[in-house]
Coordinates of C-alpha atoms and ligand atoms in Angstrom, one line a residue:
M146 CA -4.9 -1.6 -18.9
K147 CA -4.2 2.1 -18.0
F148 CA -7.1 4.5 -18.1
A149 CA -6.3 8.3 -18.9
R150 CA -7.9 11.6 -20.3
L151 CA -6.1 13.6 -22.6
G152 CA -6.8 17.2 -23.7
P153 CA -6.8 20.9 -22.4
V154 CA -8.5 21.7 -19.1
G155 CA -12.5 20.9 -19.3
Q156 CA -12.0 19.1 -22.6
E157 CA -10.2 15.8 -21.6
Q158 CA -10.8 12.9 -23.6
P159 CA -11.1 9.3 -22.2
A160 CA -8.5 6.8 -23.5
V161 CA -7.0 3.4 -22.2
I162 CA -3.3 2.5 -22.5
A163 CA -2.9 -1.0 -23.7
P164 CA -1.0 -3.2 -26.0
D165 CA -2.1 -3.1 -29.9
A166 CA -2.5 -6.4 -32.2
H167 CA 1.4 -6.3 -32.4
G168 CA 2.2 -6.0 -28.7
V169 CA 3.0 -2.1 -28.7
E170 CA 1.5 0.0 -26.1
Q171 CA -0.9 2.7 -27.4
H172 CA -3.5 4.9 -26.6
F173 CA -6.9 4.4 -27.6
S174 CA -9.9 6.3 -27.7
L175 CA -12.7 5.5 -25.4
A176 CA -15.3 7.4 -27.5
P177 CA -17.3 4.9 -28.8
L178 CA -17.9 3.9 -25.2
T179 CA -18.4 6.8 -23.1
T180 CA -18.2 10.5 -23.1
D181 CA -15.9 10.4 -20.2
I182 CA -14.0 8.6 -17.3
N183 CA -16.4 9.2 -14.3
G184 CA -18.7 7.5 -11.8
V185 CA -21.4 6.8 -14.3
F186 CA -18.5 5.0 -16.4
L187 CA -17.2 3.2 -13.6
A188 CA -20.7 1.9 -12.2
G189 CA -21.9 1.0 -15.4
G190 CA -19.3 -1.9 -16.5
G191 CA -17.2 0.6 -17.9
I192 CA -13.7 -1.6 -17.2
E193 CA -15.2 -4.5 -18.2
R194 CA -16.8 -3.0 -21.4
T195 CA -13.3 -1.7 -22.2
R196 CA -11.3 -5.0 -21.8
E197 CA -14.0 -6.5 -24.2
A198 CA -13.6 -3.3 -26.8
L199 CA -9.7 -4.1 -26.8
R200 CA -10.4 -7.7 -27.1
N201 CA -12.4 -7.0 -30.1
R202 CA -10.0 -4.1 -31.8
T203 CA -13.2 -1.9 -31.8
L204 CA -11.2 1.4 -30.3
P205 CA -9.3 3.4 -32.8
V206 CA -5.9 4.8 -31.4
M207 CA -5.6 8.4 -30.2
E208 CA -3.1 10.8 -31.4
T209 CA -1.2 12.0 -28.2
D210 CA 1.7 13.9 -29.3
G211 CA 1.9 17.5 -26.9
V212 CA -1.3 16.3 -25.8
R213 CA -2.0 17.5 -22.1
L214 CA -2.7 14.5 -19.6
G215 CA -5.6 15.4 -17.0
S216 CA -6.7 13.7 -14.1
P217 CA -7.4 10.3 -15.2
I218 CA -11.1 10.5 -13.8
S219 CA -13.5 13.7 -14.1
R220 CA -14.5 15.8 -11.4
P221 CA -15.1 13.4 -8.7
G222 CA -18.0 14.3 -6.0
A223 CA -15.8 14.1 -3.1
V224 CA -12.0 13.8 -2.2
V225 CA -11.8 11.9 0.8
G226 CA -8.6 12.7 3.0
I227 CA -6.6 10.2 5.2
G228 CA -4.3 11.8 8.0
M229 CA -1.4 10.3 9.7
N230 CA -1.7 6.9 8.3
Y231 CA 1.6 5.7 8.1
A232 CA 3.6 5.3 11.5
A233 CA 6.6 7.1 10.9
H234 CA 4.4 10.2 9.3
A235 CA 2.5 10.3 12.5
A236 CA 5.9 10.6 14.1
E237 CA 7.4 13.2 12.2
S238 CA 4.2 15.3 12.7
G239 CA 4.4 14.7 16.5
S240 CA 1.3 12.4 16.8
A241 CA 1.1 8.9 17.9
P242 CA -0.1 6.5 15.3
P243 CA -4.1 7.2 15.1
E244 CA -6.8 4.4 16.7
V245 CA -9.0 5.0 14.2
P246 CA -8.8 6.4 10.7
V247 CA -8.2 10.7 11.1
V248 CA -10.7 11.8 8.0
F249 CA -10.9 15.2 6.4
L250 CA -12.4 16.4 3.1
K251 CA -11.0 18.3 0.3
P252 CA -13.0 20.1 -1.8
A253 CA -13.4 18.7 -5.2
N254 CA -12.3 21.1 -7.5
T255 CA -8.6 20.8 -6.1
V256 CA -8.3 18.0 -8.6
C257 CA -5.8 18.6 -11.4
G258 CA -4.0 17.6 -14.0
P259 CA -0.5 15.1 -12.6
F260 CA 1.8 17.6 -15.1
D261 CA 0.0 20.8 -14.5
A262 CA 2.2 23.7 -13.1
A263 CA 1.4 24.1 -9.5
P264 CA 0.4 27.6 -7.7
I265 CA 1.8 28.2 -4.5
P266 CA -0.5 30.3 -2.3
P267 CA 0.5 34.3 -2.4
S268 CA 1.2 34.6 1.2
S269 CA 2.5 30.9 1.8
E270 CA 5.9 30.1 3.3
K271 CA 5.1 26.1 4.1
F272 CA 4.1 24.6 1.3
D273 CA 4.5 20.5 1.5
W274 CA 4.2 17.8 -0.8
E275 CA 2.5 14.1 0.1
V276 CA 2.6 11.4 -2.4
E277 CA -0.3 9.1 -1.8
L278 CA -2.2 6.1 -3.0
A279 CA -5.4 7.4 -4.3
V280 CA -8.4 5.1 -4.3
V281 CA -11.1 5.6 -7.1
I282 CA -14.5 4.1 -6.3
G283 CA -16.6 2.3 -8.6
K284 CA -19.8 1.3 -6.6
E285 CA -21.8 3.2 -4.1
A286 CA -20.8 2.4 -0.5
S287 CA -23.1 2.8 2.3
Y288 CA -23.0 0.8 5.5
L289 CA -21.1 -1.8 4.3
A290 CA -20.4 -5.0 6.6
S291 CA -17.0 -6.0 6.1
A292 CA -13.7 -4.6 4.6
E293 CA -14.2 -7.7 2.2
D294 CA -17.8 -5.8 0.9
A295 CA -15.7 -2.8 0.6
A296 CA -12.7 -4.1 -1.3
D297 CA -15.5 -4.8 -4.2
C298 CA -16.6 -1.3 -4.3
I299 CA -13.1 -0.1 -5.1
A300 CA -12.5 0.4 -8.9
G301 CA -9.2 1.2 -8.9
Y302 CA -5.9 3.2 -8.0
A303 CA -3.9 5.9 -8.9
V304 CA -1.0 8.6 -7.7
A305 CA -2.2 11.6 -5.9
N306 CA -0.1 14.4 -4.3
D307 CA -2.0 16.1 -1.5
L308 CA -0.4 19.4 -1.6
S309 CA -0.6 20.9 1.9
E310 CA 0.1 24.3 3.4
R311 CA 1.2 24.0 7.2
D312 CA 0.6 27.0 8.1
Y313 CA -3.0 27.5 7.3
Q314 CA -3.4 23.6 8.3
L315 CA -2.2 23.6 11.6
P316 CA -1.6 27.0 13.9
G317 CA -4.1 29.0 11.6
A318 CA -6.5 26.2 11.7
A319 CA -8.6 26.9 14.4
G320 CA -9.3 23.3 15.2
Q321 CA -9.6 21.3 11.9
W322 CA -7.3 21.3 8.6
T323 CA -9.7 22.5 5.8
K324 CA -7.7 25.3 5.2
G325 CA -4.6 24.2 4.8
K326 CA -6.0 21.6 2.1
S327 CA -8.4 23.2 0.1
L328 CA -5.5 25.3 -2.1
P329 CA -6.5 25.5 -5.8
A330 CA -4.7 22.7 -7.8
S331 CA -3.7 21.1 -4.4
T332 CA -4.4 17.4 -5.5
P333 CA -2.4 16.4 -8.7
L334 CA -4.3 13.0 -9.7
G335 CA -2.7 10.7 -12.1
P336 CA -1.2 9.7 -14.6
W337 CA -3.5 6.9 -14.8
L338 CA -6.1 4.9 -13.4
V339 CA -5.4 1.3 -13.0
P340 CA -8.4 -1.0 -12.3
A341 CA -8.2 -2.9 -8.8
D342 CA -7.7 -6.2 -10.1
E343 CA -4.9 -5.7 -11.9
L344 CA -2.5 -4.8 -8.8
D345 CA -1.9 -5.4 -5.3
G346 CA -3.2 -2.2 -3.9
G347 CA -1.7 -3.1 -0.6
R348 CA 2.0 -3.9 -1.7
L349 CA 3.0 -0.5 -3.7
R350 CA 6.3 1.3 -3.2
L351 CA 5.5 5.1 -3.3
R352 CA 8.2 7.7 -3.8
S353 CA 8.7 11.3 -4.0
W354 CA 11.7 13.7 -5.2
V355 CA 12.2 17.4 -5.1
N356 CA 14.6 18.7 -7.4
G357 CA 15.7 15.1 -8.1
E358 CA 16.6 14.4 -4.4
P359 CA 14.5 11.6 -2.7
R360 CA 12.2 12.3 -0.3
Q361 CA 9.3 9.8 0.6
D362 CA 10.3 6.0 -0.1
S363 CA 7.6 4.0 1.5
N364 CA 5.5 1.0 0.8
T365 CA 1.5 0.9 1.0
S366 CA 2.0 -2.4 3.2
D367 CA 3.2 -0.3 5.7
L368 CA -0.6 1.7 5.6
I369 CA -1.9 1.4 9.2
F370 CA -5.5 1.3 7.9
D371 CA -5.3 -0.4 4.3
A372 CA -7.6 0.7 1.5
P373 CA -10.7 -1.8 2.0
T374 CA -10.3 -0.9 5.8
L375 CA -10.9 2.7 5.2
V376 CA -13.7 2.2 2.8
H377 CA -15.6 0.0 5.0
H378 CA -14.8 2.5 7.9
L379 CA -15.7 5.3 5.7
S380 CA -19.0 4.1 4.7
Q381 CA -20.6 4.1 8.1
Y382 CA -20.5 7.9 7.9
M383 CA -20.8 9.2 4.7
L384 CA -22.0 7.8 1.5
L385 CA -19.4 6.9 -1.1
E386 CA -20.1 7.3 -4.8
P387 CA -18.8 6.0 -8.1
G388 CA -16.1 8.7 -9.2
D389 CA -15.3 9.5 -5.7
V390 CA -11.6 9.6 -4.4
I391 CA -10.2 8.6 -0.9
I392 CA -6.4 9.9 -0.6
T393 CA -4.9 7.0 1.8
G394 CA -2.6 9.2 3.6
T395 CA 1.0 9.8 3.2
P396 CA 4.4 8.6 4.5
A397 CA 7.5 10.0 6.2
G398 CA 9.7 12.4 4.5
V399 CA 7.5 15.7 3.9
A400 CA 8.9 19.1 4.9
L401 CA 7.1 19.4 8.1
S402 CA 9.5 17.0 9.3
G403 CA 11.7 19.7 9.7
R404 CA 14.4 17.7 7.6
F405 CA 13.6 19.5 4.1
P406 CA 12.9 23.1 3.2
Y407 CA 9.4 23.7 2.2
L408 CA 8.6 24.1 -1.6
Q409 CA 9.8 26.8 -3.4
P410 CA 8.7 28.6 -6.7
G411 CA 11.0 26.6 -9.6
D412 CA 10.9 23.7 -7.7
V413 CA 10.1 20.2 -9.3
L414 CA 8.3 17.7 -7.5
E415 CA 8.1 14.1 -8.8
A416 CA 5.5 11.6 -6.9
E417 CA 5.9 7.8 -8.0
I418 CA 3.8 4.5 -7.0
E419 CA 4.6 1.4 -8.4
G420 CA 2.8 0.3 -11.5
L421 CA 0.8 3.5 -11.3
G422 CA 3.1 5.8 -12.9
R423 CA 4.9 9.1 -12.1
Q424 CA 3.7 12.5 -12.0
R425 CA 5.5 15.6 -11.7
Q426 CA 4.9 19.4 -11.2
E427 CA 6.7 22.3 -11.4
F428 CA 5.8 25.3 -8.8
Y429 CA 5.2 28.9 -9.2
R430 CA 4.2 31.8 -7.1
A431 CA 0.2 32.5 -7.6
V432 CA -0.5 36.1 -7.8
P433 CA -3.2 38.0 -5.7
A434 CA -6.2 39.3 -8.0
S435 CA -5.7 42.4 -7.2
S436 CA -2.3 42.5 -8.6
Q437 CA -3.7 40.7 -11.5
L438 CA -5.6 43.9 -11.7
T439 CA -3.3 46.2 -11.5
S440 CA -1.1 44.5 -14.5
A441 CA -3.9 44.5 -16.7
E442 CA -4.7 48.5 -15.8
G443 CA -1.1 49.1 -16.5
R444 CA -1.3 46.9 -19.9
L445 CA -4.4 49.4 -21.0
A446 CA -2.5 52.3 -19.8
Ligands
LIG206 ZN1 -2.3 13.6 2.7

């Protein structure tokens, strides 16, 4: 069972992908159960109610031809990033493996669809990819006593790409990473949200490619801090709410390593996690707002 949201930006409709009575995988509309896949749905037993509706065959089949796939959850309250959570990536970034999780925040408006065209900022020369296991919170998490309690707060998993501008993140950062991690559409999420009880989030192969050439290839078993440990740790410092997203860090094989060129307009990035699907973005150069104005004036003239 996989959750997805289909439709134009801001008008996505909730769906579940599951076998029909004949064993053929279909997209079923969740409209009889919910208006959206969000924290309210997840905290209100939405996953169990979906299973029940599938068993009772009460969900209508959805038409999907040519329909855009959005992020599999609606805009979260928070997107929490974890830095250098794979030892080989810490090494390629010039750092020792951290002894406690390295934490940063991304604006929630960076979340976008898994196949949306991806803008490179107008002045960017070091735009980089990061395939990551995304954790979606299903139950409020605050001051949790243990990683076991934290595992109960995880609704499911998805593929994320933590697009990062390295000159904004590191030399231009003045002490923190926010400027390199906040760019528009810099958190493609999806294609699907898969419930946590349907796979082992601690044993999933994750990979990325640029223009079909392999870049990252690792496994979530290599995470320094696994998903429940991260949720437990974060809950000591912030209130995690249903629908919030934690992106758990990226493995080695990014451009920052010096082994590969940074992303250019026209490049195609693919990111895949075993059991969670594959996303794909084609990159283009974002145009400064003043240039957009000039070209509009040009058309008027
Ligand atoms: Zn990252």
